[in-house]
CSV table of C-alpha atoms and ligand atoms in Angstrom, one decimal:
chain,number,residue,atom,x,y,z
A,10,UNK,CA,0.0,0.0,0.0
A,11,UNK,CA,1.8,3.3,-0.9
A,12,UNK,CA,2.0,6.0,1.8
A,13,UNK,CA,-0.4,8.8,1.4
A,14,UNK,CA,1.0,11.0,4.2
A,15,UNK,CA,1.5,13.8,1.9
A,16,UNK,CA,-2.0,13.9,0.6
A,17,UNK,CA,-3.2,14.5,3.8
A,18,UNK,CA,-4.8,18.0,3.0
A,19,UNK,CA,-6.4,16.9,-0.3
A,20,UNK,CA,-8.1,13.7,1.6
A,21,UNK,CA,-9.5,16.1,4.0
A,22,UNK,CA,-11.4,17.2,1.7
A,23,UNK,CA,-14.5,15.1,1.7
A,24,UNK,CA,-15.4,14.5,-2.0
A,25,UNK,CA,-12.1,13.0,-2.0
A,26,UNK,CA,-11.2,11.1,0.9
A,27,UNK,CA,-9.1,8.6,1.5
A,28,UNK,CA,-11.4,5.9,-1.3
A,29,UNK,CA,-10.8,9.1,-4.2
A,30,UNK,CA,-7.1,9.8,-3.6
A,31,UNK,CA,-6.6,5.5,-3.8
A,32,UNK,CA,-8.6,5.5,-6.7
A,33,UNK,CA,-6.6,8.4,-7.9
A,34,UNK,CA,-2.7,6.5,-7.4
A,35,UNK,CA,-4.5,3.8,-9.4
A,36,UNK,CA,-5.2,5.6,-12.7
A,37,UNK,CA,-3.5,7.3,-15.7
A,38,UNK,CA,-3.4,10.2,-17.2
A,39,UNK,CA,-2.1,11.2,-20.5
A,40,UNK,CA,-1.1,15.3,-21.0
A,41,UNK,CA,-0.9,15.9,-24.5
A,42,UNK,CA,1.5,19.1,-25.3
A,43,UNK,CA,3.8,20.2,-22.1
A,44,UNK,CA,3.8,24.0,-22.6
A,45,UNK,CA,1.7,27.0,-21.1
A,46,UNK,CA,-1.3,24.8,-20.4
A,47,UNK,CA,0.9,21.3,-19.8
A,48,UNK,CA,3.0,22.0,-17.5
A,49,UNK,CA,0.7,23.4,-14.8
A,50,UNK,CA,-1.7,20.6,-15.8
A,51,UNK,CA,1.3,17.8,-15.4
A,52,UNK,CA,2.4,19.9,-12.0
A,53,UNK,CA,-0.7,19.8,-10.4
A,54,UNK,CA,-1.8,16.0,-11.2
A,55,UNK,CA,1.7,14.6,-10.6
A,56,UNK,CA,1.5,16.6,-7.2
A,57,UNK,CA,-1.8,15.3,-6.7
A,58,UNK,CA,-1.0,11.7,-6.8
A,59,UNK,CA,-2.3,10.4,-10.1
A,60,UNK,CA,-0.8,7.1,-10.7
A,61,UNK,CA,1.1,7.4,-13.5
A,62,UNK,CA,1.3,10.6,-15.9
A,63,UNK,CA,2.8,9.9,-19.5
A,64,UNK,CA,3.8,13.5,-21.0
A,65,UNK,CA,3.8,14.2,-24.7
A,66,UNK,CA,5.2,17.2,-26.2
A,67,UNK,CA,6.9,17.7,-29.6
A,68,UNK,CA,9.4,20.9,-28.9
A,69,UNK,CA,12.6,22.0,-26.8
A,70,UNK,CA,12.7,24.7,-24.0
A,71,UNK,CA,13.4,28.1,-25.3
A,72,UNK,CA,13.8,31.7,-23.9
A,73,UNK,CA,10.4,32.9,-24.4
A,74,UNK,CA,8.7,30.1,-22.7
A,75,UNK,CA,10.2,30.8,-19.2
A,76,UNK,CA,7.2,33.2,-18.9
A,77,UNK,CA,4.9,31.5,-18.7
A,78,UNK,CA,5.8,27.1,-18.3
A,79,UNK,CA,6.3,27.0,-15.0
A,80,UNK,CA,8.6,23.8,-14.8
A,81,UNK,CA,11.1,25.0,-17.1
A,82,UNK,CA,14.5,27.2,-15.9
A,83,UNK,CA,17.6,28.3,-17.2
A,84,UNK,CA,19.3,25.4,-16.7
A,85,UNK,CA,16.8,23.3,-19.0
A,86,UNK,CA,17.5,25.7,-21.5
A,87,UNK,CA,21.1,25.8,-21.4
A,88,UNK,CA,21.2,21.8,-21.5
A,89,UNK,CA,18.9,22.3,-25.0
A,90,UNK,CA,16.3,19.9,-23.3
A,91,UNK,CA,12.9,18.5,-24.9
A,92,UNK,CA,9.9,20.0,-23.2
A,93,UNK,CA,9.0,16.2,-22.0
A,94,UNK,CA,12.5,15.3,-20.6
A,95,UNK,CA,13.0,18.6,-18.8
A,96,UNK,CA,9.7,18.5,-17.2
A,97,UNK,CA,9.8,15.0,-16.5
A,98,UNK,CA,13.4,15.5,-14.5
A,99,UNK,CA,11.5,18.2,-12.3
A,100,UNK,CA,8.2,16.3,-11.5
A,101,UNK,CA,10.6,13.3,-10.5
A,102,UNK,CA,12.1,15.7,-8.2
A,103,UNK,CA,8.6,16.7,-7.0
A,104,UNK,CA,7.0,13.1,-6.6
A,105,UNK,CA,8.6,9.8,-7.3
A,106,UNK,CA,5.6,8.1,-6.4
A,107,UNK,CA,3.9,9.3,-9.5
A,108,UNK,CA,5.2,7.2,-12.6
A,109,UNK,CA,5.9,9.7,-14.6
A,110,UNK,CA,6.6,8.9,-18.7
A,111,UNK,CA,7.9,11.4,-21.2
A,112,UNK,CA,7.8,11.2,-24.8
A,113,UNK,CA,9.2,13.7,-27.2
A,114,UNK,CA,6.9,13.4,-30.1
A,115,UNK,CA,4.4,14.8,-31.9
A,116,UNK,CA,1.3,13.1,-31.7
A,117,UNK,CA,-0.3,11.9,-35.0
A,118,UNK,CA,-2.7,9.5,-36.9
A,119,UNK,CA,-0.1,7.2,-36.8
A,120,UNK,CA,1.0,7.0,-33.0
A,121,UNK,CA,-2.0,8.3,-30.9
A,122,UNK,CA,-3.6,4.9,-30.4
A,123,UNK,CA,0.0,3.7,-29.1
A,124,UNK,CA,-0.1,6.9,-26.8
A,125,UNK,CA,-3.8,7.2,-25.6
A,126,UNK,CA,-3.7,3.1,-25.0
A,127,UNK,CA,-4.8,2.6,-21.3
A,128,UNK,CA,-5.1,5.8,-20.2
A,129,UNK,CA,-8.1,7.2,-17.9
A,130,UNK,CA,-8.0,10.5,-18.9
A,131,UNK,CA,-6.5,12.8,-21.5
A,132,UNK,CA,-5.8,16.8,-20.9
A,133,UNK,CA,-5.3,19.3,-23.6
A,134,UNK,CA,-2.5,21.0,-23.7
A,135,UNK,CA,-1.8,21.5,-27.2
A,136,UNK,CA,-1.7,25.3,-28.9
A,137,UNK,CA,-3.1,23.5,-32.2
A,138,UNK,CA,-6.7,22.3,-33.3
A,139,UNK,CA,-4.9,19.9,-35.4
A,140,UNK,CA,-4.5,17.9,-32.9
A,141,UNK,CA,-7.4,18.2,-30.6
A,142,UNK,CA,-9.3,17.5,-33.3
A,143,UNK,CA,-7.3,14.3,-33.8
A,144,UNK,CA,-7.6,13.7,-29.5
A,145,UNK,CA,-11.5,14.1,-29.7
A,146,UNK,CA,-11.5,11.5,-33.0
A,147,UNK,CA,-9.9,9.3,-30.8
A,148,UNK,CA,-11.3,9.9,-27.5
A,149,UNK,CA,-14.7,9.7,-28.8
A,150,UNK,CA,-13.9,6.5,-30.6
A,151,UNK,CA,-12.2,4.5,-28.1
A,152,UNK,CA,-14.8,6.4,-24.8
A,153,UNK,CA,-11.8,7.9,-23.4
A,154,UNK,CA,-12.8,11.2,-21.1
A,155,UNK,CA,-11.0,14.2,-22.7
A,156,UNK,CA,-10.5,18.2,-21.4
A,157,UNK,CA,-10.0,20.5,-23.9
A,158,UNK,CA,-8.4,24.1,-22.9
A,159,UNK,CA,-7.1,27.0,-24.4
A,160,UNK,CA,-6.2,30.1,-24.1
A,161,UNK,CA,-4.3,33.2,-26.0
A,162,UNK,CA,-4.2,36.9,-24.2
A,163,UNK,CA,-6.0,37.1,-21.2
A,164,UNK,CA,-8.6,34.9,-22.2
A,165,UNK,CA,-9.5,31.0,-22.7
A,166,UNK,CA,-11.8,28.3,-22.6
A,167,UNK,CA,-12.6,25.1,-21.2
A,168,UNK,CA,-14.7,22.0,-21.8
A,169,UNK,CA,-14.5,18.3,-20.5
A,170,UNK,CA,-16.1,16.1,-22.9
A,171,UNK,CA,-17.4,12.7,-22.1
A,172,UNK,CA,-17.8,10.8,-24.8
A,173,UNK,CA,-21.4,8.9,-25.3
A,174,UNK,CA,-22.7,11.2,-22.5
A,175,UNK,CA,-22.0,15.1,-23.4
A,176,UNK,CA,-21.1,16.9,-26.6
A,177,UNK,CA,-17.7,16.4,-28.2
A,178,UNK,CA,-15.1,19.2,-29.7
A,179,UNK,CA,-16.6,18.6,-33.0
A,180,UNK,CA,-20.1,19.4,-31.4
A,181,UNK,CA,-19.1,22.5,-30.3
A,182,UNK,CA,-17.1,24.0,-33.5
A,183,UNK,CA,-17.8,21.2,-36.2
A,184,UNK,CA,-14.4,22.7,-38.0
A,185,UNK,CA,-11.3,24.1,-37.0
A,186,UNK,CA,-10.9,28.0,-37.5
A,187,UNK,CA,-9.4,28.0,-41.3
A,188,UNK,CA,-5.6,28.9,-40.9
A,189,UNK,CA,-4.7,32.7,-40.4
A,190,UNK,CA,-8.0,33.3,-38.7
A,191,UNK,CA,-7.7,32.6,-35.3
A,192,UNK,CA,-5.5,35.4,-33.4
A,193,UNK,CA,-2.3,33.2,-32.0
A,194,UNK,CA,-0.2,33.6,-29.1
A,195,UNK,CA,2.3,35.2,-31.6
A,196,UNK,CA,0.3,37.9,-32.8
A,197,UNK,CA,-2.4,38.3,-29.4
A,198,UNK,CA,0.5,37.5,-26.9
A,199,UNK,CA,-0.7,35.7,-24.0
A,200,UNK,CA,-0.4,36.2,-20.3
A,201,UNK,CA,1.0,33.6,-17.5
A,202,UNK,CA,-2.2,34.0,-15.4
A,203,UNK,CA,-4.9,33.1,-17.7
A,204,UNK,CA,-2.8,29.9,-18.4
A,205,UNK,CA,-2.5,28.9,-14.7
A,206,UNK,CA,-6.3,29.2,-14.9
A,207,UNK,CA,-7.4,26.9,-17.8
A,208,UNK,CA,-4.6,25.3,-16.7
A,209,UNK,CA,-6.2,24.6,-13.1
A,210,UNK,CA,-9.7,23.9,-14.7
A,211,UNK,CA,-8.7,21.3,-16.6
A,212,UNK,CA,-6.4,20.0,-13.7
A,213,UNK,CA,-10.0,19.6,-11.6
A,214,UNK,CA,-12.3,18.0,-13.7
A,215,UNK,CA,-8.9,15.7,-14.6
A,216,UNK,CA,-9.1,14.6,-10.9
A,217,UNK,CA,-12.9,14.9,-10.5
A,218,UNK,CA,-13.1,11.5,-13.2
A,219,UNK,CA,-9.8,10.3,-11.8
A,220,UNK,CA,-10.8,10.2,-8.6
A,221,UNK,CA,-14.1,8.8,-9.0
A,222,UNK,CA,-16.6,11.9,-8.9
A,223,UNK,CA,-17.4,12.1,-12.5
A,224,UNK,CA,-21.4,13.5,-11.5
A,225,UNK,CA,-19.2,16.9,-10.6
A,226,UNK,CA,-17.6,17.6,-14.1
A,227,UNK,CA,-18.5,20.6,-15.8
A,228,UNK,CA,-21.6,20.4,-18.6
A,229,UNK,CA,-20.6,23.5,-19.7
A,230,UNK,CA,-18.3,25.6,-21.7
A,231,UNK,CA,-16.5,28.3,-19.6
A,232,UNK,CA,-15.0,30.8,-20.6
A,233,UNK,CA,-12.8,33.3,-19.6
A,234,UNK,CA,-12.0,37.0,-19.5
A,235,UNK,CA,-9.0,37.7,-16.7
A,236,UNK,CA,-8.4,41.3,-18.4
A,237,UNK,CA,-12.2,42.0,-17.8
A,238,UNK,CA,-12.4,39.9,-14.8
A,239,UNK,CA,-15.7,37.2,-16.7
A,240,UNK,CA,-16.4,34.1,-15.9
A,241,UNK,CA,-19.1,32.6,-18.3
A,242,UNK,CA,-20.7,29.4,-17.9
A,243,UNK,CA,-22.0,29.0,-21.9
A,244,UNK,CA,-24.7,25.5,-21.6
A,245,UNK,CA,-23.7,23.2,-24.1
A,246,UNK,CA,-26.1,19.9,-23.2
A,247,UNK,CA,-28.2,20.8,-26.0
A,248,UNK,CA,-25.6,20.4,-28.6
A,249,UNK,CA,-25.6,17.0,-29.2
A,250,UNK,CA,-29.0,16.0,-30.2
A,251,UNK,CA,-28.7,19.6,-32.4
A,252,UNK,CA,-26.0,19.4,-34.3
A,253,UNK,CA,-26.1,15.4,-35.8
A,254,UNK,CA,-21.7,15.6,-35.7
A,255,UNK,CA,-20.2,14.3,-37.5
A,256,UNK,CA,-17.9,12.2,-35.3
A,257,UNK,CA,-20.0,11.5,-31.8
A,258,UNK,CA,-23.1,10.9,-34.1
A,259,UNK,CA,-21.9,9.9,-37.4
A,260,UNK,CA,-18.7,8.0,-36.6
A,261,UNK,CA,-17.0,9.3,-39.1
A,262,UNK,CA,-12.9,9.8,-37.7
A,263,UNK,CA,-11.5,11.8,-40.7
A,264,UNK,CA,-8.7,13.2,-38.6
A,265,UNK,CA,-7.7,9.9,-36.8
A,266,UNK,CA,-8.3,8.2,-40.7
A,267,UNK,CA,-5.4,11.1,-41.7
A,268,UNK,CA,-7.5,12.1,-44.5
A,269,UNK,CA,-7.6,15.7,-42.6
A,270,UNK,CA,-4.1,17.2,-41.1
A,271,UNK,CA,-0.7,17.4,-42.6
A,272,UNK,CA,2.6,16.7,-41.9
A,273,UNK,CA,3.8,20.2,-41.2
A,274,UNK,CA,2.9,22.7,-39.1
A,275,UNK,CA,3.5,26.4,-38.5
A,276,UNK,CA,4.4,26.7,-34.7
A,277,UNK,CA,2.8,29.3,-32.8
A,278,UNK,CA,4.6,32.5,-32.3
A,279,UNK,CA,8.2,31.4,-33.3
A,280,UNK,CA,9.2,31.6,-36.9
A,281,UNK,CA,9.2,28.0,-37.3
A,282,UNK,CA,7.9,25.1,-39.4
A,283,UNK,CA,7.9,21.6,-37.8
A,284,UNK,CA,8.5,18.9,-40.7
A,285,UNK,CA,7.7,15.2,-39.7
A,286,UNK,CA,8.0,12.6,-42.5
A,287,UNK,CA,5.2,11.1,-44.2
A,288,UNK,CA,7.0,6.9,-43.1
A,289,UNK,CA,8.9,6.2,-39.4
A,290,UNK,CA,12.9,6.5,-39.7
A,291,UNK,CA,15.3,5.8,-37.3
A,292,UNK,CA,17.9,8.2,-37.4
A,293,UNK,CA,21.3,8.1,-35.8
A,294,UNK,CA,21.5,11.4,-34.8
A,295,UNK,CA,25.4,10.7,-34.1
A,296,UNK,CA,25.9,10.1,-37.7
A,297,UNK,CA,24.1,12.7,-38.5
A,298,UNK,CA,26.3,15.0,-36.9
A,299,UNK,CA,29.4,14.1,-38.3
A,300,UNK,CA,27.4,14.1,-41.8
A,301,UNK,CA,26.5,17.7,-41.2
A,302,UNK,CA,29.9,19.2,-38.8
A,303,UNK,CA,31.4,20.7,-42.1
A,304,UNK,CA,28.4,22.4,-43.0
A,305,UNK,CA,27.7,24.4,-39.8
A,306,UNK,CA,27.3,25.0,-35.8
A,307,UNK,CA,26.2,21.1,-34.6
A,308,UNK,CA,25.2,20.6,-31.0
A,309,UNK,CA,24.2,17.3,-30.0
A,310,UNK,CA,23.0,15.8,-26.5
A,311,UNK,CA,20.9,12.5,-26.0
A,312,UNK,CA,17.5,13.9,-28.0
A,313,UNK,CA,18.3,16.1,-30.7
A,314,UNK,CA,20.8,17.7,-32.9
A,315,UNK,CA,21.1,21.0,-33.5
A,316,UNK,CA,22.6,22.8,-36.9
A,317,UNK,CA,23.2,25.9,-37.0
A,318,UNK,CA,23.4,27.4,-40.4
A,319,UNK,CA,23.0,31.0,-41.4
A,320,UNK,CA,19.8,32.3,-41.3
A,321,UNK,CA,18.4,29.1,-40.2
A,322,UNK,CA,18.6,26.9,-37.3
A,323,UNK,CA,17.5,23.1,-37.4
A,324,UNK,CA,16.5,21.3,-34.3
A,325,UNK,CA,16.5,17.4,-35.6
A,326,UNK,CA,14.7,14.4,-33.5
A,327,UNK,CA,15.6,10.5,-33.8
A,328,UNK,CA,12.2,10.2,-35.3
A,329,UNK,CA,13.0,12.3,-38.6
A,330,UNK,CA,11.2,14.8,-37.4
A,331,UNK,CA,12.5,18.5,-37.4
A,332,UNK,CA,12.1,22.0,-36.5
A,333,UNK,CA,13.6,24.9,-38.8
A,334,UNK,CA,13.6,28.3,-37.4
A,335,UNK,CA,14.0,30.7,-39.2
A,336,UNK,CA,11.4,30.9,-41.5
A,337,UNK,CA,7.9,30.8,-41.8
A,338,UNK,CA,6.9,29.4,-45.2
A,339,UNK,CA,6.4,25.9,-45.1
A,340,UNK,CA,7.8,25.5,-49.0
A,341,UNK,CA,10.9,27.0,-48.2
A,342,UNK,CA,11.3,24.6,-44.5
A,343,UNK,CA,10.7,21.2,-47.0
A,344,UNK,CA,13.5,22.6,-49.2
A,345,UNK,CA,15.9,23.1,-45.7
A,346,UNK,CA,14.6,19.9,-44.6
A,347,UNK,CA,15.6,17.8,-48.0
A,348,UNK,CA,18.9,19.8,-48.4
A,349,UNK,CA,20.6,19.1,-44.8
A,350,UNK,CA,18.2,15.8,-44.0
A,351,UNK,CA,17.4,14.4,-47.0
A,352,UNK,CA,13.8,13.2,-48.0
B,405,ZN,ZN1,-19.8,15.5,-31.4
């Protein structure tokens, strides 16, 4: 039996008791993206005794996250760490009773049945509807719980979705915003405080289901002013007998089928393009470097590479995937991407 001594406070607290916080160590949680949103959400349920927390994230600390992602310092950006492995290191630190599983990865039609496989629960905190759109085909699919958040400014949004029981993403906007639309934290800017919010809603109604109290959750979509001080509860129950969706109702996957999505993707706010290729590779990232030492800077530590080369800078992953900063047309990161990587 594993000593709950340090969950003493949250026990006290009669919803959850001494039956919800064993239920809790006994249960999985999946948190899908580990920036703004993810690392508060992995924080709080790794503090909170889930089980076991397995961590996705596809990116590497930088300067301008330190903001905001409160598990990340100066040292994790020194060390050019993934997101996943530097937040994992901490939340070890925190609480090694908590299994806690990184991956650095970016989650696709190809691995999210591997990575939402036995887990309770999955959180949302992903900057793209890419893939929330992908986590609700999936979620709804397989009946696994989901919370989607986000937020850009001072503002955000929040909605746990139940699959079979309350409306799914797709429910509420049947399509992603077209490209270009939606403001992003690049162009709107966004503030630590509404992230620690979202952040902390999703964190509840994560340990609400985890813990056994699933008649609490949230019907509702709430969003969030923090500028203008607004809480709004907006009632959603009505949208699924409404709106006929296409995936809760229909069944129809198209984003977990890969017949929606792409292989690239502009990331938010940083002059970059993230190319993945189209088949799984294997790449040897040591060979790699000695492949590309003549040609400019190379850095290397055990999950990346890193080429410098005037005006662009490639961060390179063991699964073939890469980032290329330095520009933001995705034409001109495939012909980077086949000139120092090959195709
Ligand atoms: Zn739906």
């Amino acid at each position: 039996m594993q000593d709950l001594s340090r969950y003493v406070r949250q026990m006290r607290y009669p919803p959850m008791g001494e039956a919800g916080q064993q239920r809790l160590a006994s249960t999985r949680a999946l948190v899908v993206g580990c920036g703004a949103l993810g690392t508060v959400i992995a924080n709080t349920l790794v503090r909170a005794g889930v089980g076991k927390v397995r961590i996705v994230d596809r990116d590497f600390v930088e300067l301008t996250n330190l903001q905001r992602q409160v598990l990340f310092d100066e040292d994790d950006l020194a060390a050019d760490l993934p997101k996943a492995i530097a937040a994992a290191n901490k939340l070890q630190r925190i609480n090694r009773q908590v299994e806690v599983e990184p991956l650095v990865a970016d989650v696709s039609p190809q691995n999210v049945e591997e990575l939402t496989a036995n887990v309770d629960v999955i959180v949302d905190g992903t900057d793209n509807f890419e893939t929330r759109y992908l986590l609700n085909d999936i979620a709804v699919r397989d009946n696994i719980p989901w919370i989607y958040g986000g937020c850009i400014g001072a503002e955000g949004q929040s909605m746990t979705i139940l699959p079979g029981e309350t409306p799914c993403l797709r429910c509420l906007m049947p399509e992603p915003p077209p490209a270009g639309t939606t403001p992003t934290c690049d162009t709107a800017g966004i503030l630590g405080p509404i992230v620690n919010v979202v952040a902390s809603i999703e964190s509840m109604e994560a340990i609400k289901i985890l813990s056994g109290n699933r008649e609490s959750i949230s019907r509702s979509l709430t969003v969030i002013d923090l500028w203008d001080n607004r809480l709004r509860q907006v009632s959603v129950a009505k949208l699924r007998e409404q709106m006929n969706c296409v995936c809760c109702q229909q069944h129809e996957y198209a984003w977990l089928a890969g017949s929606r999505g792409s292989h690239s993707a502009v990331l938010c706010g940083r002059n970059a393009i993230q190319l993945s290729p189209a088949t799984a590779v294997q790449l040897s990232l040591e060979d790699l470097a000695k492949k590309l030492s003549p040609l400019g800077q190379v850095k290397l530590n055990r999950y990346l590479l890193r080429l410098i080369v005037d005006p662009y800078t490639l961060t390179i992953f063991p699964d073939g995937r890469a980032i290329i900063a330095g520009t933001d047309d995705i034409a001109e990161a495939r012909t980077v991407y086949a000139k120092f990587i090959g195709t």
